[in-house]
Amino acid sequence: MRTSKKSVCVVIGLACLTVGVPVTSVMGANSTVTGAPAPTPVPTPVVAAATAALPTAVTAPPAGNGQAFYHNPIIDYSGKLQLPDNYTEKEFLVSGTANVYEHGPDGEVRVKQADVPYTTRVLVRMPKDPRDFTGKVHMEAGPSGLDGLSRSADKVFADGDAWVTVLTHALSSSTQRMKTADPVRYDALSLPEFGQNWDILSQVGTLLKTRTADNPLNGYRVKAVYANGWAFAASVWLTYTGEGFHDRIRMPNGRPVFDGYLIGNPGDYQPINSAAPAVAKDDPRQKVRDLDVPVIVLLTGPQEELRRRPDGPNYRVYEVAGASTASPRAARAYGQTPEAFLTTGPFACDYDVSRFPFNQTFQSSLTRLENWSEKRETPPASAQFERNTDGTAKLDAYGIPLGGVRTTYSDLPTARYFANSTDQRYSICTSAGAQEPFSQERMKSLYGSKTSYVKQIARETNRLQRQGWLLPGDARELRQEAKAVADF
């Protein structure tokens, strides 16, 4: 194997390394060592040549209103996070400088504006006692919400993981929203340019793995950092990996900053900076590139044709039959009650809002990602919906897609589910999905009796748990829920 010993430096506001590059195994035949490759039908890995500069300051915010701001406009209608007694929440203002990037004439990523100052917010939930910490950090990119944690808090808290949310520039008023909510606490927030996101995420990820007093997890032994996000936040990670930042930005030992990615319902591929043109729908970067760490794409609808690709050694996509885009049902730690989803509750929609437990698949997918990365446990092949000729999902008699990841809600339903509703009174009514409960007569025709239904649920949850689609606590929740169904 031929090895290059020359110094390789990528000018991206990061420290340069002198590395020995195993050319034939690390680089594709058409790779270069300067920036991301120009878009090609098959994206080629890029040589890692730099480590992220650490943030220059990590401080506690001023007291202001006395509490951290976070707002999930859907989950907050019906639940509030309840931290376990052995967990704590800490908020930090993290400052540094980050480059703004652009594409050169040949498509390579290059610096447009160097060392632009920023101050972002980093919110950490972690065990109070470092001895209770698993060493696993789940890092969420996003504006001011906590979409990922609402879907995975039970797994995170039960295991002893840490959850870190990094405020990113969202091509919207994400920082202004927080300044308005608490002008004292968040006066210092400054994310002037969308194109800073890539360095900021790399810097915070590197900081979490670095032994320094500035590390928000100082004193905790961090073993792995997993990137995840939902909707907009997922599209940020899609762009981060698509533009080659995962490949080029490494820890000082050459290991990746992020040990795996969970990309949930990603929206549009994001521009590399706020002035860059939109990425074309047929651009190969729309597809998740092959990485040296696992990537799981988790969807509630059919994956767009432009993003479909075969499974790879580190790639899977799971489409969850019956789930809705917004999926308002949160982890048990949010204290939701079934009554919150009724038309008499806070949603006030034409139909009851869907209680489909998509959060359970999100949690089991995080566990799969960890086991794939740490234990080399290969997950099942991608599971996608059966499709009509126009690309839409084929539906069964209950309105649930055929194929994909199956649950008790899809295969032993008690209601007709609508992934999207035509109700326009509130946006949540459209995006959160809806359900129309079956009559007692319909339940009896399907299951015979409540006793029979409960037994079928028990068998199915046991099977799904053995296969890794359900975590033990979620399987118990479904069995208890079945027992609470009215007799028929």
Short mmCIF file of N, CA, C and O in Angstrom, two decimals, residues 30 37-45 284 289-290:
data_model
loop_
_atom_site.label_atom_id
_atom_site.label_comp_id
_atom_site.label_asym_id
_atom_site.label_seq_id
_atom_site.Cartn_x
_atom_site.Cartn_y
_atom_site.Cartn_z
N ASN A 30 -10.34 9.35 -7.82
CA ASN A 30 -10.47 10.73 -8.27
C ASN A 30 -10.48 11.72 -7.13
O ASN A 30 -10.84 12.87 -7.28
N PRO A 37 -14.96 16.79 -2.76
CA PRO A 37 -14.92 16.56 -4.21
C PRO A 37 -16.08 17.26 -4.89
O PRO A 37 -17.12 17.48 -4.29
N ALA A 38 -15.86 17.60 -6.14
CA ALA A 38 -16.97 18.14 -6.91
C ALA A 38 -18.06 17.09 -7.00
O ALA A 38 -17.78 15.89 -6.98
N PRO A 39 -19.33 17.50 -7.06
CA PRO A 39 -20.42 16.53 -7.12
C PRO A 39 -20.23 15.55 -8.27
O PRO A 39 -19.99 15.93 -9.41
N THR A 40 -20.29 14.27 -7.99
CA THR A 40 -20.16 13.21 -8.97
C THR A 40 -21.26 12.20 -8.71
O THR A 40 -21.85 12.20 -7.64
N PRO A 41 -21.55 11.33 -9.65
CA PRO A 41 -22.62 10.35 -9.42
C PRO A 41 -22.40 9.50 -8.18
O PRO A 41 -23.33 9.10 -7.53
N VAL A 42 -21.15 9.21 -7.85
CA VAL A 42 -20.85 8.46 -6.63
C VAL A 42 -19.92 9.31 -5.79
O VAL A 42 -18.74 9.43 -6.10
N PRO A 43 -20.41 9.95 -4.69
CA PRO A 43 -19.54 10.79 -3.87
C PRO A 43 -18.34 9.99 -3.36
O PRO A 43 -18.46 8.83 -2.97
N THR A 44 -17.18 10.62 -3.40
CA THR A 44 -15.93 9.96 -3.02
C THR A 44 -15.47 10.49 -1.68
O THR A 44 -15.48 11.69 -1.45
N PRO A 45 -15.04 9.62 -0.75
CA PRO A 45 -14.56 10.10 0.54
C PRO A 45 -13.39 11.06 0.38
O PRO A 45 -12.63 10.98 -0.58
N PRO A 284 -26.21 14.59 -6.53
CA PRO A 284 -25.87 13.36 -5.79
C PRO A 284 -25.68 13.57 -4.30
O PRO A 284 -25.77 12.61 -3.53
N ARG A 289 -24.00 10.04 1.81
CA ARG A 289 -22.76 9.46 1.32
C ARG A 289 -22.28 8.34 2.24
O ARG A 289 -22.66 8.26 3.40
N ASP A 290 -21.44 7.49 1.72
CA ASP A 290 -20.84 6.43 2.53
C ASP A 290 -19.84 7.04 3.50
O ASP A 290 -18.94 7.79 3.09
#
